[in-house]
Coordinates of C-alpha atoms in Angstrom, one line a residue:
X2 CA -12.4 -23.6 -7.2
X3 CA -13.2 -21.0 -4.2
X4 CA -10.8 -17.6 -3.7
X5 CA -9.7 -16.3 -0.1
X6 CA -11.2 -13.7 -1.5
X7 CA -13.7 -12.6 1.4
X8 CA -16.0 -10.6 -1.4
X9 CA -16.3 -14.2 -3.6
X10 CA -19.8 -15.9 -3.7
X11 CA -20.1 -19.6 -2.7
X12 CA -18.8 -21.7 -5.4
X13 CA -21.0 -24.0 -7.5
X14 CA -21.9 -27.3 -7.2
X15 CA -20.1 -28.6 -9.4
X16 CA -17.2 -26.4 -8.8
X17 CA -17.5 -28.0 -4.9
X18 CA -17.8 -31.2 -6.6
X19 CA -15.1 -31.0 -9.0
X20 CA -12.8 -30.0 -6.0
X21 CA -13.5 -32.4 -3.4
X22 CA -10.4 -34.2 -2.8
X23 CA -9.2 -30.5 -2.8
X24 CA -11.4 -29.6 0.2
X25 CA -10.0 -32.4 2.3
X26 CA -6.9 -31.9 2.1
X27 CA -6.6 -27.8 3.1
X28 CA -9.8 -28.1 5.2
X29 CA -12.2 -25.7 3.6
X30 CA -15.8 -25.5 4.3
X31 CA -18.4 -25.9 2.0
X32 CA -22.4 -24.9 1.6
X33 CA -24.1 -22.9 4.5
X34 CA -22.9 -22.3 7.6
X35 CA -24.5 -24.4 10.6
X36 CA -25.9 -23.1 13.5
X37 CA -26.0 -23.6 17.4
X38 CA -23.5 -26.0 18.8
X39 CA -23.2 -27.5 15.1
X40 CA -21.1 -24.7 14.2
X41 CA -18.3 -25.6 16.6
X42 CA -17.7 -29.1 14.5
X43 CA -17.7 -27.9 10.9
X44 CA -14.4 -26.2 11.7
X45 CA -13.0 -29.1 13.5
X46 CA -11.2 -31.1 11.0
X47 CA -8.4 -34.2 10.8
X48 CA -4.8 -32.2 10.5
X49 CA -2.7 -33.2 7.6
X50 CA 0.7 -34.1 8.6
X51 CA 3.7 -32.3 8.3
X52 CA 2.3 -29.2 8.0
X53 CA 1.5 -26.1 11.1
X54 CA -1.7 -27.0 13.3
X55 CA -3.3 -23.6 13.5
X56 CA -6.2 -22.7 12.2
X57 CA -6.7 -20.0 9.7
X58 CA -9.1 -17.4 8.7
X59 CA -9.8 -18.3 5.3
X60 CA -12.3 -16.0 5.0
X61 CA -14.3 -17.4 7.2
X62 CA -14.3 -21.1 6.8
X63 CA -11.2 -21.9 8.8
X64 CA -8.3 -25.0 7.5
X65 CA -5.2 -25.7 8.2
X66 CA -2.2 -23.7 8.1
X67 CA -0.1 -25.0 4.6
X68 CA 3.3 -23.7 6.6
X69 CA 5.7 -26.6 6.7
X70 CA 6.6 -27.6 9.9
X71 CA 10.2 -29.6 11.3
X72 CA 9.6 -32.6 13.2
X73 CA 9.3 -31.5 16.4
X74 CA 7.0 -28.4 16.4
X75 CA 3.9 -28.5 16.3
X76 CA 3.3 -25.0 15.0
X77 CA 5.1 -22.4 11.8
X78 CA 7.4 -19.8 13.7
X79 CA 4.1 -18.0 12.7
X80 CA 2.4 -19.6 14.6
X81 CA 4.6 -20.5 17.3
X82 CA 3.8 -18.0 20.3
X83 CA 0.0 -17.4 19.2
X84 CA -2.9 -19.2 17.4
X85 CA -5.4 -16.5 17.5
X86 CA -8.3 -19.4 15.9
X87 CA -7.3 -22.1 17.7
X88 CA -6.2 -26.0 16.4
X89 CA -7.1 -26.8 13.7
X90 CA -8.0 -30.2 15.1
X91 CA -9.7 -28.7 18.4
X92 CA -12.5 -26.1 19.4
X93 CA -12.7 -22.3 17.9
X94 CA -12.6 -19.8 20.7
X95 CA -16.5 -18.5 21.0
X96 CA -15.4 -15.2 20.0
X97 CA -13.7 -16.2 16.7
X98 CA -17.0 -18.6 16.4
X99 CA -19.2 -15.9 16.4
X100 CA -17.0 -14.4 13.7
X101 CA -16.3 -17.8 11.8
X102 CA -20.3 -18.0 11.5
X103 CA -21.2 -14.7 10.4
X104 CA -18.5 -13.9 7.8
X105 CA -19.2 -17.7 5.7
X106 CA -23.0 -16.4 6.5
X107 CA -22.3 -13.4 4.8
X108 CA -20.8 -14.9 1.6
X109 CA -22.9 -17.6 1.6
X110 CA -26.0 -15.0 0.8
X111 CA -24.1 -13.0 -1.5
X112 CA -26.7 -13.2 -4.6
X113 CA -25.9 -14.3 -8.1
X114 CA -25.3 -12.2 -11.3
X115 CA -28.1 -12.5 -13.5
X116 CA -27.4 -14.3 -17.1
X117 CA -28.8 -12.3 -20.2
X118 CA -30.6 -14.2 -22.1
X119 CA -29.5 -16.3 -25.0
X120 CA -29.1 -14.1 -28.8
X121 CA -31.2 -15.2 -31.0
X122 CA -29.4 -16.1 -34.4
X123 CA -29.4 -13.9 -37.2
X124 CA -30.2 -16.2 -39.2
X125 CA -33.2 -17.0 -37.6
X126 CA -34.9 -13.6 -37.1
X127 CA -34.2 -12.1 -40.4
X128 CA -34.3 -15.3 -43.0
X129 CA -34.6 -12.5 -46.3
X130 CA -31.3 -11.2 -45.3
X131 CA -29.3 -14.6 -45.1
X132 CA -27.3 -15.4 -48.1
X133 CA -27.9 -18.4 -50.6
X134 CA -25.6 -21.0 -51.4
X135 CA -27.8 -21.5 -54.2
X136 CA -27.8 -17.9 -55.7
X137 CA -25.2 -16.5 -56.7
X138 CA -26.7 -12.9 -56.8
X139 CA -28.2 -10.9 -53.7
X140 CA -30.7 -8.4 -53.4
X141 CA -29.5 -4.9 -52.4
X142 CA -31.2 -4.9 -48.8
X143 CA -29.5 -8.5 -48.1
X144 CA -26.2 -6.7 -49.0
X145 CA -26.9 -4.0 -46.9
X146 CA -28.3 -5.6 -43.6
X147 CA -25.4 -8.3 -44.2
X148 CA -22.5 -4.8 -44.1
X149 CA -24.6 -2.8 -41.6
X150 CA -22.5 -1.5 -38.5
X151 CA -24.4 -2.0 -35.9
X152 CA -27.9 -5.0 -34.9
X153 CA -30.1 -2.5 -35.0
X154 CA -29.3 -1.2 -38.2
X155 CA -29.3 -4.7 -39.8
X156 CA -32.5 -4.9 -38.6
X157 CA -34.5 -2.1 -40.1
X158 CA -32.2 -4.0 -43.8
X159 CA -34.1 -6.9 -42.8
X160 CA -37.3 -5.9 -42.1
X161 CA -37.5 -4.0 -45.3
X162 CA -36.5 -6.7 -47.2
X163 CA -38.7 -9.3 -45.7
X164 CA -41.6 -6.0 -46.5
X165 CA -40.2 -6.2 -50.0
X166 CA -41.3 -10.1 -50.4
X167 CA -44.9 -9.8 -49.5
X168 CA -47.7 -10.4 -51.8
X169 CA -49.3 -7.9 -53.5
X170 CA -52.8 -7.6 -51.1
X171 CA -50.2 -8.0 -48.0
X172 CA -48.6 -4.2 -49.2
X173 CA -50.0 -0.7 -48.5
X174 CA -52.3 0.8 -50.8
X175 CA -49.8 2.9 -52.5
X176 CA -47.7 -0.3 -53.8
X177 CA -44.1 1.0 -51.0
X178 CA -43.2 -1.8 -49.3
X179 CA -43.5 -1.3 -45.5
X180 CA -40.3 -1.2 -42.9
X181 CA -43.0 -1.1 -39.8
X182 CA -43.3 -4.5 -37.6
X183 CA -47.2 -5.1 -38.6
X184 CA -46.2 -5.3 -42.4
X185 CA -43.6 -7.2 -42.2
X186 CA -45.0 -9.6 -39.2
X187 CA -46.9 -12.4 -41.8
X188 CA -44.2 -13.3 -43.2
X189 CA -41.7 -14.1 -40.2
X190 CA -41.6 -18.0 -39.0
X191 CA -42.9 -17.3 -35.3
X192 CA -44.2 -14.7 -32.7
X193 CA -40.6 -15.2 -30.9
X194 CA -38.8 -13.8 -33.9
X195 CA -41.1 -10.5 -34.1
X196 CA -40.8 -9.7 -30.8
X197 CA -36.9 -9.7 -31.2
X198 CA -37.8 -7.3 -33.8
X199 CA -40.1 -5.0 -31.8
X200 CA -36.7 -5.0 -29.5
X201 CA -34.2 -4.0 -32.1
X202 CA -36.1 -0.9 -33.0
X203 CA -36.9 0.1 -30.0
X204 CA -33.1 -0.4 -29.1
X205 CA -32.5 2.1 -32.1
X206 CA -34.6 4.2 -30.9
X207 CA -33.2 4.4 -27.6
X208 CA -29.1 4.4 -29.4
X209 CA -30.7 7.5 -31.0
X210 CA -31.9 9.7 -27.7
X211 CA -29.0 8.3 -26.6
X212 CA -26.4 10.1 -29.0
X213 CA -28.9 13.0 -28.7
X214 CA -28.5 13.1 -25.1
X215 CA -24.5 12.8 -25.2
X216 CA -23.5 15.5 -27.8
X217 CA -26.1 17.8 -25.3
X218 CA -23.5 16.7 -22.4
X219 CA -20.5 17.3 -24.4
X220 CA -21.6 20.9 -25.3
X221 CA -22.5 21.3 -22.0
X222 CA -18.9 19.6 -20.8
X223 CA -16.8 22.0 -23.5
X224 CA -18.6 25.0 -21.7
X225 CA -17.5 24.4 -18.4
X226 CA -14.1 24.0 -19.8
X227 CA -14.1 27.2 -21.3
X228 CA -15.0 28.4 -18.3
X229 CA -12.2 27.1 -16.2
X230 CA -10.2 27.6 -18.7
X231 CA -11.1 31.5 -18.4
X232 CA -10.8 31.5 -15.0
X233 CA -7.2 29.5 -14.6
X234 CA -6.2 32.6 -16.7
X235 CA -7.8 35.3 -15.1
X236 CA -5.5 33.3 -11.5
X237 CA -2.5 33.1 -13.6
X238 CA -2.8 36.9 -13.7
X239 CA -3.4 37.9 -10.1
X240 CA -0.4 35.4 -9.4
X241 CA 2.0 37.3 -11.4
X242 CA 1.1 40.1 -10.3
X243 CA 1.8 39.5 -6.5
X244 CA 5.6 38.7 -7.9
X245 CA 8.6 41.0 -8.5
X246 CA 11.4 40.8 -10.4
X247 CA 14.7 41.1 -9.6
X248 CA 17.6 41.3 -12.1
X249 CA 20.4 38.0 -12.1
X250 CA 23.7 38.5 -13.1
X251 CA 24.9 37.3 -16.1
X252 CA 27.5 36.9 -18.3
X253 CA 28.8 38.0 -22.0
X254 CA 27.6 33.9 -23.4
X255 CA 24.0 34.6 -21.8
X256 CA 21.0 36.9 -22.3
X257 CA 19.4 38.4 -19.2
X258 CA 16.8 37.0 -17.4
X259 CA 14.1 38.2 -15.3
X260 CA 13.6 35.8 -12.1
X261 CA 10.3 35.9 -10.2
X262 CA 10.4 36.3 -5.8
X263 CA 7.1 35.3 -4.3
X264 CA 6.6 37.7 -1.9
X265 CA 7.0 36.2 2.2
X266 CA 3.4 34.9 3.2
X267 CA 2.0 36.6 6.5
X268 CA 1.4 34.3 8.8
X269 CA 0.9 35.3 12.4
X270 CA 2.8 35.9 15.4
X271 CA 5.0 33.0 17.3
X272 CA 3.5 30.4 14.2
X273 CA 6.5 28.9 12.2
X274 CA 5.7 27.2 9.0
X275 CA 5.9 23.8 7.9
X276 CA 9.0 22.9 6.4
X277 CA 8.5 21.1 2.7
X278 CA 11.3 18.3 3.0
X279 CA 13.8 18.9 -0.6
X280 CA 14.0 15.4 -3.2
X281 CA 17.9 14.5 -2.1
X282 CA 17.8 11.5 -5.1
X283 CA 15.2 10.9 -7.3
X284 CA 14.0 7.5 -8.2
X285 CA 17.5 6.1 -8.0
X286 CA 17.7 2.0 -8.6
X287 CA 18.2 -0.1 -6.1
X288 CA 19.0 -4.3 -6.9
X289 CA 19.1 -7.6 -5.5
X290 CA 21.4 -10.1 -7.0
X291 CA 19.4 -13.3 -6.6
X292 CA 16.3 -13.8 -5.0
X293 CA 17.6 -12.9 -2.1
X294 CA 20.0 -10.6 0.1
X295 CA 23.8 -11.3 -0.2
X296 CA 25.8 -11.2 2.7
X297 CA 29.1 -9.4 2.1
X298 CA 30.7 -6.4 3.6
X299 CA 32.4 -5.4 -0.3
X300 CA 30.5 -3.1 -2.6
X301 CA 30.5 -4.6 -6.5
X302 CA 32.1 -2.3 -9.3
X303 CA 29.8 -4.1 -11.4
X304 CA 26.7 -6.6 -10.7
X305 CA 24.1 -8.2 -12.7
X306 CA 21.2 -7.4 -11.2
X307 CA 18.0 -10.0 -11.0
X308 CA 15.5 -7.2 -9.5
X309 CA 15.5 -3.8 -9.7
X310 CA 13.8 -1.4 -7.3
X311 CA 13.4 2.2 -7.4
X312 CA 13.4 4.4 -4.4
X313 CA 13.3 8.2 -3.7
X314 CA 15.4 9.9 -1.0
X315 CA 13.5 12.9 0.3
X316 CA 15.8 15.1 3.1
X317 CA 14.9 17.8 5.5
X318 CA 15.8 19.2 9.1
X319 CA 13.3 20.0 12.2
X320 CA 12.6 23.6 13.4
X321 CA 15.5 24.2 15.9
X322 CA 12.7 24.7 18.8
X323 CA 10.9 21.7 17.2
X324 CA 14.3 19.6 18.2
X325 CA 15.3 21.1 21.7
X326 CA 11.4 20.1 22.4
X327 CA 11.9 16.6 21.3
X328 CA 15.2 16.4 23.1
X329 CA 13.1 17.6 27.0
X330 CA 11.3 14.0 26.7
X331 CA 11.5 12.9 29.4
X332 CA 12.5 9.4 28.5
X333 CA 15.6 10.2 26.8
X334 CA 17.3 11.4 29.8
X335 CA 17.5 8.3 31.4
X336 CA 20.3 5.8 31.9
X337 CA 21.4 3.0 30.2
X338 CA 20.1 0.7 32.9
X339 CA 17.1 2.3 32.7
X340 CA 16.2 1.6 28.8
X341 CA 17.6 -1.6 29.2
X342 CA 15.0 -2.9 31.7
X343 CA 12.7 -2.1 29.1
X344 CA 14.0 -4.9 26.5
X345 CA 12.0 -8.4 26.7
X346 CA 14.4 -11.1 28.3
X347 CA 14.2 -13.1 25.2
X348 CA 14.9 -10.6 22.6
X349 CA 18.5 -11.0 20.5
X350 CA 21.2 -8.9 20.7
X351 CA 21.7 -6.7 17.2
X352 CA 24.7 -5.3 15.9
X353 CA 24.0 -2.1 16.9
X354 CA 23.9 -3.3 20.5
X355 CA 27.5 -5.0 20.5
X356 CA 29.4 -2.1 20.7
X357 CA 29.5 -1.0 23.9
X358 CA 27.1 0.3 26.5
X359 CA 23.9 1.0 23.4
X360 CA 20.3 -0.2 23.2
X361 CA 18.6 -0.8 20.2
X362 CA 14.4 -1.1 21.3
X363 CA 11.1 -1.2 18.7
X364 CA 7.6 0.7 20.0
X365 CA 5.2 1.1 18.7
X366 CA 3.5 4.0 17.3
X367 CA -0.2 3.5 16.9
X368 CA -1.5 7.1 18.0
X369 CA -4.9 6.4 16.8
X370 CA -5.5 3.3 18.7
X371 CA -3.7 3.0 21.6
X372 CA -1.9 5.8 22.8
X373 CA -0.4 5.5 26.0
X374 CA -0.9 1.4 26.3
X375 CA -0.1 -1.3 25.4
X376 CA -0.5 -3.6 22.0
X377 CA -1.1 -7.1 23.2
X378 CA 0.7 -9.5 20.7
X379 CA 2.4 -7.2 18.1
X380 CA 6.2 -7.4 17.2
X381 CA 8.3 -6.6 14.2
X382 CA 11.5 -8.5 13.1
X383 CA 10.7 -11.4 15.6
X384 CA 11.7 -8.7 18.8
X385 CA 8.6 -7.9 21.0
X386 CA 6.5 -4.4 19.9
X387 CA 3.8 -4.3 22.4
X388 CA 4.8 -1.5 24.5
X389 CA 4.3 2.5 23.2
X390 CA 6.4 4.9 22.6
X391 CA 7.2 7.8 24.7
X392 CA 4.6 10.1 24.9
X393 CA 5.8 13.2 23.3
X394 CA 7.3 11.1 20.2
X395 CA 4.7 9.7 19.6
X396 CA 3.1 13.0 18.8
X397 CA 5.6 13.7 16.8
X398 CA 4.6 11.1 15.1
X399 CA 0.9 11.8 15.0
X400 CA 1.5 15.0 14.1
X401 CA 3.7 14.1 10.8
X402 CA 0.9 11.6 9.4
X403 CA -1.7 14.8 10.2
X404 CA -0.1 16.9 8.2
X405 CA 0.5 14.6 5.2
X406 CA -2.6 13.3 5.6
X407 CA -3.6 14.1 1.5
X408 CA -0.7 12.9 0.2
X409 CA -0.9 9.5 2.7
X410 CA -4.3 9.0 0.9
X411 CA -3.3 9.9 -2.3
X412 CA -0.4 7.1 -2.4
X413 CA -2.6 4.8 -0.3
X414 CA -5.5 4.5 -2.9
X415 CA -3.1 4.3 -5.8
X416 CA -1.1 0.9 -3.8
X417 CA -4.5 -0.1 -3.2
X418 CA -5.7 -0.1 -6.5
X419 CA -2.6 -2.1 -8.0
X420 CA -2.7 -4.6 -5.8
X421 CA -6.1 -5.0 -7.0
X422 CA -5.1 -5.3 -10.3
X423 CA -1.7 -6.2 -10.6
X424 CA -0.7 -8.9 -8.5
X425 CA -1.5 -12.7 -7.6
X426 CA -3.9 -13.9 -4.3
X427 CA -0.7 -15.1 -3.0
X428 CA 1.2 -11.9 -3.1
X429 CA -1.7 -9.8 -1.9
X430 CA -1.2 -12.1 1.0
X431 CA 2.0 -11.8 1.2
X432 CA 1.5 -7.7 1.9
X433 CA -0.7 -8.3 4.5
X434 CA -4.2 -6.5 5.8
X435 CA -6.4 -8.3 4.0
X436 CA -4.4 -8.4 0.6
X437 CA -4.6 -3.8 1.0
X438 CA -8.3 -3.5 1.2
X439 CA -7.3 -3.6 4.8
X440 CA -4.7 -1.0 4.4
X441 CA -5.4 2.9 6.3
X442 CA -2.0 4.4 5.4
X443 CA -2.9 7.2 7.8
X444 CA -2.9 4.6 10.3
X445 CA -0.5 2.3 8.9
X446 CA 2.2 4.8 7.8
X447 CA 5.4 4.8 10.8
X448 CA 3.5 2.9 13.3
X449 CA 6.8 1.4 14.9
X450 CA 9.7 3.2 16.6
X451 CA 12.8 1.9 16.9
X452 CA 15.2 3.8 19.5
X453 CA 19.1 3.4 18.6
X454 CA 20.9 4.5 21.8
X455 CA 24.5 4.9 22.8
X456 CA 26.3 6.2 26.0
X457 CA 30.1 6.8 26.4
X458 CA 33.2 7.3 24.0
X459 CA 33.3 4.8 21.2
X460 CA 35.6 5.3 18.2
X461 CA 33.7 5.2 14.4
X462 CA 31.3 2.5 14.4
X463 CA 30.0 1.2 10.7
X464 CA 27.4 -1.2 9.9
X465 CA 27.4 -4.0 7.5
X466 CA 26.0 -3.2 4.2
X467 CA 21.9 -4.7 4.4
X468 CA 18.5 -4.3 2.7
X469 CA 15.6 -4.1 5.2
X470 CA 12.7 -5.4 5.6
X471 CA 9.2 -5.0 4.2
X472 CA 8.4 -2.4 6.9
X473 CA 10.7 -0.6 5.5
X474 CA 9.1 0.4 2.4
X475 CA 8.3 3.8 4.0
X476 CA 10.7 4.8 6.7
X477 CA 11.7 7.6 8.3
X478 CA 15.0 8.6 10.0
X479 CA 15.3 11.3 12.9
X480 CA 18.4 11.8 14.6
X481 CA 18.4 13.4 17.9
X482 CA 21.8 13.5 18.9
X483 CA 25.4 12.9 17.1
X484 CA 26.0 12.3 13.4
X485 CA 25.8 9.5 11.0
X486 CA 26.6 9.0 7.7
X487 CA 23.6 6.9 5.3
X488 CA 25.5 5.3 2.0
X489 CA 23.1 4.1 -0.4
X490 CA 23.9 1.9 -3.5
X491 CA 22.0 2.3 -6.6
X492 CA 22.4 0.9 -10.6
X493 CA 24.7 3.5 -12.5
X494 CA 23.8 4.6 -16.4
X495 CA 21.4 2.7 -18.3
X496 CA 21.4 -1.1 -19.5
X497 CA 18.9 -3.9 -20.9
X498 CA 18.5 -7.2 -19.1
X499 CA 21.4 -9.4 -18.5
X500 CA 24.0 -6.6 -19.1
X501 CA 26.1 -6.0 -16.4
X502 CA 25.9 -2.5 -14.3
X503 CA 27.8 -0.2 -12.7
X504 CA 26.9 0.5 -8.7
X505 CA 27.1 4.2 -7.6
X506 CA 27.3 5.2 -4.4
X507 CA 25.3 7.7 -3.0
X508 CA 26.4 9.4 0.9
X509 CA 23.9 11.6 3.3
X510 CA 25.6 13.3 6.3
X511 CA 23.1 13.2 9.0
X512 CA 23.1 15.4 12.0
X513 CA 21.4 16.6 14.8
X514 CA 17.7 17.1 13.7
X515 CA 18.3 16.1 10.1
X516 CA 15.4 13.7 8.8
X517 CA 15.0 11.5 5.7
X518 CA 12.3 9.8 4.4
X519 CA 13.3 6.6 1.8
X520 CA 12.7 2.7 1.2
X521 CA 15.5 0.7 2.6
X522 CA 13.9 -1.9 1.8
X523 CA 14.4 -1.3 -2.0
X524 CA 18.6 -1.0 -1.9
X525 CA 21.7 -2.3 -0.4
X526 CA 23.2 0.3 2.3
X527 CA 25.0 1.0 5.3
X528 CA 25.4 3.6 8.4
X529 CA 28.7 4.6 9.6
X530 CA 28.5 6.5 13.2
X531 CA 31.4 9.3 13.9
X532 CA 33.5 8.9 17.0
X533 CA 31.6 10.2 20.2
X534 CA 33.1 11.9 23.0
X535 CA 30.9 11.4 26.3
X536 CA 33.4 11.9 29.7
X537 CA 30.7 11.1 31.9
X538 CA 29.7 7.7 32.1
X539 CA 26.1 7.1 32.7
X540 CA 24.7 6.7 35.4
X541 CA 21.6 4.8 36.9
X542 CA 18.4 6.3 37.1
X543 CA 19.2 10.3 36.7
X544 CA 18.6 12.9 34.5
X545 CA 22.5 13.1 33.4
X546 CA 22.5 9.5 31.9
X547 CA 21.3 10.9 28.3
X548 CA 22.5 8.9 26.0
X549 CA 25.8 10.8 23.4
X550 CA 23.6 9.3 20.6
X551 CA 20.5 8.8 19.6
X552 CA 18.4 7.7 16.5
X553 CA 14.7 7.6 16.2
X554 CA 13.9 5.2 13.4
X555 CA 9.8 5.3 12.6
X556 CA 8.8 2.1 9.9
X557 CA 5.3 1.6 8.3
X558 CA 3.1 -1.5 9.1
X559 CA 3.5 -2.7 5.1
X560 CA 4.7 -6.1 3.9
X561 CA 6.1 -7.0 7.5
X562 CA 6.2 -10.8 6.7
X563 CA 8.2 -9.8 4.2
X564 CA 11.3 -10.7 6.8
X565 CA 11.1 -13.8 6.3
X566 CA 13.3 -15.8 3.9
X567 CA 10.4 -17.4 1.6
X568 CA 8.2 -15.0 1.8
X569 CA 11.0 -12.5 0.9
X570 CA 11.3 -14.3 -2.2
X571 CA 7.5 -14.6 -3.1
X572 CA 7.3 -10.6 -2.8
X573 CA 10.4 -9.7 -4.5
X574 CA 8.1 -9.1 -8.7
X575 CA 5.2 -7.6 -6.3
X576 CA 7.7 -5.0 -4.4
X577 CA 9.6 -4.1 -7.5
X578 CA 7.2 -3.7 -10.3
X579 CA 4.1 -2.5 -8.5
X580 CA 5.2 -1.0 -4.9
X581 CA 8.1 0.5 -4.5
X582 CA 7.7 2.4 -8.2
X583 CA 4.3 3.6 -6.9
X584 CA 6.0 5.0 -3.6
X585 CA 9.2 6.2 -5.3
X586 CA 7.0 8.5 -7.6
X587 CA 5.2 9.7 -4.5
X588 CA 7.9 10.7 -2.9
X589 CA 9.7 12.2 -6.1
X590 CA 5.9 14.4 -7.3
X591 CA 4.3 15.2 -3.7
X592 CA 7.0 14.9 -1.5
X593 CA 5.9 15.1 2.3
X594 CA 6.2 17.9 4.8
X595 CA 7.8 18.3 8.5
X596 CA 5.4 19.3 11.0
X597 CA 5.6 22.2 13.5
X598 CA 6.2 22.3 17.2
X599 CA 2.5 23.8 17.2
X600 CA 1.6 20.9 15.2
X601 CA 3.4 18.6 17.6
X602 CA 1.7 20.2 20.8
X603 CA -2.1 20.1 19.4
X604 CA -1.1 16.3 18.5
X605 CA 0.5 16.0 22.4
X606 CA -2.7 17.4 23.6
X607 CA -4.9 15.5 21.6
X608 CA -3.9 12.3 22.4
X609 CA -3.8 13.2 25.7
X610 CA -7.8 13.7 26.0
X611 CA -7.8 10.3 23.9
X612 CA -5.8 8.4 26.6
X613 CA -8.3 10.7 29.4
X614 CA -11.2 9.4 28.3
X615 CA -10.8 5.9 27.1
X616 CA -9.7 5.9 31.2
X617 CA -6.2 3.6 30.4
X618 CA -3.7 4.7 32.7
X619 CA -0.7 5.0 30.9
X620 CA 2.2 2.4 31.2
X621 CA 4.2 2.8 34.3
X622 CA 8.4 3.7 34.1
X623 CA 10.5 0.4 35.4
X624 CA 12.5 1.7 38.2
X625 CA 16.4 2.3 37.3

């Protein structure tokens, strides 16, 4: 009876009575919220057995988390470390209690929609136009009223029929029946029917006036369209005049053609142009064989896919000056011991860290909100991500979203519209960010930084094929040092549902300065690192401890719950049919651009000023 969406108004009394049983089970509150000390008691509930004891937001109504827990645990994995709204059988924190009461009061006061007045049956308003079962023929006016296309036209015909049935003394002097309401009013059964006829006549006049206004508006739009077409034609002529033409060598089978070559754009001295990323692979098709990821080191030749996910691969290269500037980041010259000290004590060791002295560390890049300061409680894939990334690398991310602000805004609006119209409430909850309503892609895109650093000499390292979690729906990878190869698996050819399809492998060679943007959450892939030769051993704390392999991954704050197996399965349809096609089409039709050194320096100065204005001191580097 009540949707979890915060914008809907409160349920009706009948619906509340019908769902009284479910209300007791879920802990959902009904009616107007209490004030003062009584509000605290409204949110303290008797918990259901076998479920997580954490209290959830639920659009300001509270309630118990629906996740099932084991016998020896009170909270699910989501609420194990932190219960933002307290326990369901305990008190609500004071700051959260104010938010709960304010949200429920706002939802309660949303006005209900006005209901339109009931329609009067046509036969009651115009008895003369109603068909008679006893007579085999009808008058011409009755037939016209019955076959009219609109109620207004039917009203006019029925009024004429009613006036024709008047006695002689009620007709005008010329003997012609009148079609006005006054002439036919004596034959109507009640005053309500007369008011109905007047309303229909007013609507008829309004429709005629609206038609005339529409014709005038259409004429104005046609004139504006012609003016725009003329302006476009002039612009094209001016553009063609700025082209120079050069003959292209041809063979005997080909006719000569003229290829336009645009004159180089004049830029200020010392300013490099931004680099447009190239579409390396357009809307390939990733796949899943079942509801989850199949762990296998062997790439299959043919598959019968259960889910198909479109994805696009963009590739580009940083300018040499920008790459050198990023390599001069002070933190990147630190040793293995220094980077290891940044890891959380309880962090688990992943596959990359199992080969020699290496570190894989996750930090946040939320430059608009927490530049230079920790973001308490933030995690990704179960690992701590509360500490900020190095300032210079965070400035690179800030400049990236700044120069692509328009593109990201268009993608954000398309994603929000698709989430509202094509996804269920459960799927929108899996997406997070209030079901997409709170999504701001300029803040969410590329907001998690993962550093992969490896020291010493190593042979080739191959990571097993896998599929990333939801935050890799929009994923950027930047190579700073070392070489590697990305191997992506996609469906080949065309096939219908239930048909086996071949698997094609696409290899992408990546070196220092190489950048790719794609959606690793949509396809199986593996990464192969080339052999690394580093004669000087890593030293503690000195500047000579630079890693031989340095890779920066930037993931986005979208679908963060998709790393959980149950959420992974429940969000497959939303990703395959809604989100993945939108992201793949957006990257293919409007590729992102890479920032320049000037963009990164400007962003670095802006973030440094933001930290100074906030009065928050940057994090202190641990001793090596």
